[in-house]
Coordinates of C-alpha atoms and ligand atoms in Angstrom, one line a residue:
X17 CA 2.9 -47.8 -7.9
X18 CA 6.4 -47.0 -7.1
X19 CA 8.5 -44.3 -5.4
X20 CA 10.8 -42.1 -7.4
X21 CA 13.4 -39.4 -6.7
X22 CA 13.7 -36.4 -8.9
X23 CA 14.6 -32.7 -8.9
X24 CA 11.6 -30.5 -9.1
X25 CA 10.5 -26.8 -9.1
X26 CA 7.2 -25.8 -7.5
X27 CA 5.1 -24.0 -10.0
X28 CA 1.8 -23.4 -8.1
X29 CA 0.2 -24.6 -4.9
X30 CA -3.5 -24.8 -3.8
X31 CA -5.1 -25.8 -0.6
X32 CA -6.7 -29.1 -0.1
X33 CA -8.8 -29.2 3.1
X34 CA -7.4 -28.0 6.5
X35 CA -3.9 -29.3 6.4
X36 CA -2.9 -30.5 3.0
X37 CA -1.9 -28.8 -0.2
X38 CA -1.7 -29.8 -3.9
X39 CA 1.4 -28.7 -5.7
X40 CA 2.1 -28.5 -9.4
X41 CA 5.7 -29.5 -10.0
X42 CA 7.9 -29.5 -13.0
X43 CA 10.4 -32.4 -12.6
X44 CA 13.7 -33.0 -14.3
X45 CA 12.8 -36.5 -15.6
X46 CA 9.1 -37.1 -14.9
X47 CA 7.4 -34.2 -16.5
X48 CA 4.7 -32.1 -15.0
X49 CA 3.2 -33.7 -11.9
X50 CA 0.4 -32.9 -9.5
X51 CA 1.3 -34.0 -6.0
X52 CA -0.3 -33.9 -2.5
X53 CA 1.8 -32.6 0.4
X54 CA 0.1 -34.0 3.4
X55 CA 0.1 -31.9 6.6
X56 CA 2.1 -29.2 5.0
X57 CA 0.0 -26.4 6.5
X58 CA 0.4 -27.7 10.1
X59 CA 2.9 -25.9 12.2
X60 CA 6.0 -28.0 12.6
X61 CA 5.3 -29.9 9.3
X62 CA 8.3 -31.9 8.2
X63 CA 8.2 -29.9 4.9
X64 CA 8.5 -26.6 6.7
X65 CA 8.3 -23.7 4.2
X66 CA 10.0 -25.6 1.5
X67 CA 7.2 -26.3 -0.8
X68 CA 6.4 -22.8 -2.1
X69 CA 6.4 -21.5 -5.7
X70 CA 9.9 -21.0 -7.1
X71 CA 11.5 -23.4 -4.7
X72 CA 13.7 -26.1 -6.2
X73 CA 13.7 -29.3 -4.3
X74 CA 15.2 -32.8 -4.4
X75 CA 12.0 -34.8 -3.8
X76 CA 11.1 -38.4 -3.1
X77 CA 7.6 -38.9 -4.6
X78 CA 5.1 -41.8 -4.5
X79 CA 3.4 -42.3 -7.8
X80 CA -0.4 -42.5 -7.5
X81 CA -3.1 -43.3 -10.0
X82 CA -4.1 -39.6 -10.4
X83 CA -2.1 -37.6 -7.9
X84 CA 1.4 -38.4 -6.5
X85 CA 2.4 -37.8 -2.9
X86 CA 5.5 -36.1 -1.5
X87 CA 7.4 -38.3 0.9
X88 CA 10.5 -36.2 1.3
X89 CA 11.6 -32.8 0.0
X90 CA 15.0 -31.3 0.5
X91 CA 15.6 -27.7 -0.6
X92 CA 18.1 -27.2 -3.4
X93 CA 17.3 -23.5 -4.1
X94 CA 14.8 -21.2 -2.4
X95 CA 15.0 -18.3 -5.0
X96 CA 14.3 -16.1 -2.0
X97 CA 15.6 -13.0 -3.9
X98 CA 12.7 -13.4 -6.3
X99 CA 10.1 -13.0 -3.5
X100 CA 11.9 -9.9 -2.3
X101 CA 11.8 -7.9 -5.6
X102 CA 8.4 -7.2 -6.9
X103 CA 9.4 -6.7 -10.6
X104 CA 11.4 -9.9 -10.6
X105 CA 8.6 -11.8 -8.7
X106 CA 6.1 -10.8 -11.4
X107 CA 8.4 -11.8 -14.2
X108 CA 9.1 -15.1 -12.5
X109 CA 5.4 -15.8 -12.0
X110 CA 4.9 -15.6 -15.7
X111 CA 7.7 -18.2 -16.2
X112 CA 6.0 -20.6 -13.8
X113 CA 2.6 -20.2 -15.4
X114 CA 4.1 -20.6 -18.9
X115 CA 5.7 -24.0 -18.0
X116 CA 2.5 -25.2 -16.3
X117 CA 0.3 -24.3 -19.1
X118 CA 2.5 -25.5 -21.9
X119 CA 2.4 -29.1 -20.7
X120 CA -0.3 -31.7 -20.1
X121 CA -0.2 -33.6 -16.8
X122 CA 2.7 -36.1 -16.7
X123 CA 3.9 -34.9 -20.1
X124 CA 7.6 -34.7 -20.3
X125 CA 9.5 -32.3 -22.5
X126 CA 13.3 -32.7 -22.4
X127 CA 15.2 -29.6 -21.3
X128 CA 12.1 -27.7 -20.1
X129 CA 13.0 -28.2 -16.4
X130 CA 16.6 -27.1 -17.2
X131 CA 15.5 -23.9 -19.0
X132 CA 13.3 -22.9 -16.0
X133 CA 16.0 -23.8 -13.5
X134 CA 18.6 -21.7 -15.4
X135 CA 16.2 -18.8 -16.1
X136 CA 15.2 -18.5 -12.4
X137 CA 18.8 -18.5 -11.4
X138 CA 19.6 -15.8 -14.0
X139 CA 16.6 -13.7 -13.0
X140 CA 17.7 -13.8 -9.4
X141 CA 21.1 -12.3 -10.3
X142 CA 22.1 -9.2 -12.2
X143 CA 19.7 -8.6 -15.0
X144 CA 19.7 -5.6 -17.3
X145 CA 16.0 -6.0 -18.3
X146 CA 13.8 -8.8 -16.8
X147 CA 11.3 -8.3 -19.6
X148 CA 13.8 -9.3 -22.3
X149 CA 14.7 -12.3 -20.2
X150 CA 11.0 -13.3 -19.9
X151 CA 10.4 -12.8 -23.6
X152 CA 13.4 -15.0 -24.4
X153 CA 12.1 -17.6 -22.0
X154 CA 8.6 -17.6 -23.5
X155 CA 10.0 -18.0 -27.1
X156 CA 12.3 -20.8 -26.0
X157 CA 9.5 -22.6 -24.2
X158 CA 7.4 -22.4 -27.3
X159 CA 10.2 -23.8 -29.4
X160 CA 10.9 -26.7 -26.9
X161 CA 7.3 -27.7 -26.8
X162 CA 7.2 -28.0 -30.6
X163 CA 6.1 -24.6 -31.7
X164 CA 9.3 -22.8 -32.8
X165 CA 8.1 -19.3 -33.8
X166 CA 8.9 -18.6 -37.4
X167 CA 10.6 -15.2 -37.3
X168 CA 13.2 -15.3 -40.1
X169 CA 11.1 -14.8 -43.3
X170 CA 7.5 -15.1 -44.5
X171 CA 6.3 -18.4 -43.4
X172 CA 4.3 -19.0 -46.6
X173 CA 6.6 -17.9 -49.4
X174 CA 10.0 -17.6 -47.7
X175 CA 10.5 -14.0 -48.9
X176 CA 12.3 -11.6 -46.6
X177 CA 9.9 -9.4 -44.6
X178 CA 11.4 -5.9 -45.0
X179 CA 10.3 -2.3 -44.7
X180 CA 7.7 -0.9 -42.3
X181 CA 5.8 -2.8 -39.7
X182 CA 6.0 -6.5 -39.9
X183 CA 2.9 -8.7 -39.4
X184 CA 3.2 -11.5 -36.9
X185 CA 0.4 -14.0 -37.4
X186 CA -0.4 -15.4 -34.0
X187 CA -2.4 -18.4 -35.1
X188 CA 0.1 -19.5 -37.7
X189 CA 3.0 -18.8 -35.4
X190 CA 5.2 -16.5 -37.5
X191 CA 5.7 -13.5 -39.8
X192 CA 4.0 -13.1 -43.1
X193 CA 4.8 -10.8 -46.0
X194 CA 2.1 -8.4 -47.3
X195 CA 1.3 -10.7 -50.3
X196 CA 0.7 -13.8 -48.2
X197 CA -1.1 -12.1 -45.3
X198 CA -4.5 -13.6 -44.6
X199 CA -7.4 -11.4 -43.8
X200 CA -8.6 -13.4 -40.9
X201 CA -6.8 -14.4 -37.7
X202 CA -5.2 -12.5 -34.9
X203 CA -1.9 -10.7 -35.5
X204 CA 0.3 -8.1 -34.1
X205 CA 2.4 -5.5 -36.0
X206 CA 6.0 -5.2 -35.0
X207 CA 8.7 -2.7 -35.7
X208 CA 11.5 -4.3 -37.7
X209 CA 13.9 -3.6 -34.8
X210 CA 11.6 -5.6 -32.4
X211 CA 11.4 -8.5 -34.8
X212 CA 15.2 -8.5 -35.0
X213 CA 15.4 -8.5 -31.2
X214 CA 13.0 -11.4 -31.0
X215 CA 15.2 -13.4 -33.3
X216 CA 18.2 -12.7 -31.1
X217 CA 16.3 -13.7 -27.9
X218 CA 15.3 -17.0 -29.5
X219 CA 18.9 -17.7 -30.3
X220 CA 21.0 -16.4 -27.4
X221 CA 21.7 -18.2 -24.1
X222 CA 19.8 -16.9 -21.1
X223 CA 23.1 -15.6 -19.5
X224 CA 23.7 -13.5 -22.6
X225 CA 20.1 -12.3 -22.6
X226 CA 20.6 -11.1 -19.0
X227 CA 23.1 -8.5 -20.3
X228 CA 21.0 -7.3 -23.3
X229 CA 19.3 -3.9 -23.2
X230 CA 16.9 -1.9 -25.3
X231 CA 14.3 0.9 -24.9
X232 CA 11.4 0.4 -22.5
X233 CA 8.8 0.6 -25.3
X234 CA 10.7 -2.1 -27.4
X235 CA 11.0 -4.4 -24.4
X236 CA 7.2 -4.2 -23.8
X237 CA 6.4 -4.7 -27.5
X238 CA 8.7 -7.8 -27.7
X239 CA 7.4 -9.2 -24.4
X240 CA 3.8 -8.8 -25.3
X241 CA 4.2 -10.3 -28.7
X242 CA 6.2 -13.3 -27.3
X243 CA 3.6 -14.0 -24.6
X244 CA 0.7 -13.7 -27.1
X245 CA 2.5 -16.2 -29.4
X246 CA 2.8 -18.6 -26.5
X247 CA -0.9 -18.2 -25.7
X248 CA -1.8 -18.9 -29.3
X249 CA 0.3 -22.1 -29.3
X250 CA -1.0 -23.3 -26.0
X251 CA -4.5 -22.3 -26.9
X252 CA -4.8 -21.1 -23.3
X253 CA -4.7 -17.6 -21.8
X254 CA -1.9 -16.6 -19.4
X255 CA -3.5 -14.9 -16.4
X256 CA -0.1 -13.4 -15.4
X257 CA 0.3 -11.7 -18.9
X258 CA -2.2 -9.1 -18.0
X259 CA -0.6 -8.5 -14.6
X260 CA 2.9 -8.0 -15.9
X261 CA 1.8 -5.8 -18.8
X262 CA -0.3 -3.6 -16.5
X263 CA 2.7 -3.3 -14.2
X264 CA 5.1 -2.4 -17.0
X265 CA 2.6 0.1 -18.5
X266 CA 2.3 1.8 -15.1
X267 CA 6.1 2.1 -14.8
X268 CA 6.3 3.5 -18.4
X269 CA 3.9 6.3 -17.5
X270 CA 5.7 7.2 -14.4
X271 CA 8.1 10.1 -15.0
X272 CA 11.8 9.2 -14.4
Ligands
ZN309 ZN1 4.9 -14.4 -48.3

């Protein structure tokens, strides 16, 4: 069992006994890892407050049979601004959960670390609408893990889907025309403008998505559809989807 160095972002932490903590990390070159940080909860721990969710570290890890161990961790980015802004924090939380749930342990998907790193940096800066950024992130993560959502034309017959609400079939991962629509399976109905927006989010760079704007209702519809697609692909629910959608609905009801 060898030691290895890698860049990593902390996705989640949970306590292990009195002093230790288990961390879920996405690494740049070694996939999703579960690692033990020994003594991290003691005051004066050599890791300090460095191993919290959102923190990006340069880590030296020891590979174990089941769990790895952190030997050293040096902070590269704290993403402190995300912890100080409740809306950004909630949006960022969904990004972390999406990455963790889209991978099996030790599974490596090229570019997944990079898209998270870039997206957290962008979220921390000037963002017109964090919900659009998160929707784009979710669609891109689905695509990177092998489930590119089929949004351009009917996934069965290739006809253009035009006129009225469009049916997005969650189980099949794409849009279907009225002729090919199956009668079973979960689906959401999207306004054509929302579907057009989702196509753009899938295509654009995150830095460009950060400048995109749309109505509040459209942003919520697009975000909800993107996250539900990801859940269908992963075959796992996202706890944080309900949290973010409740938060956004609460904001939408509040008079401005
Ligand atoms: Zn069709």
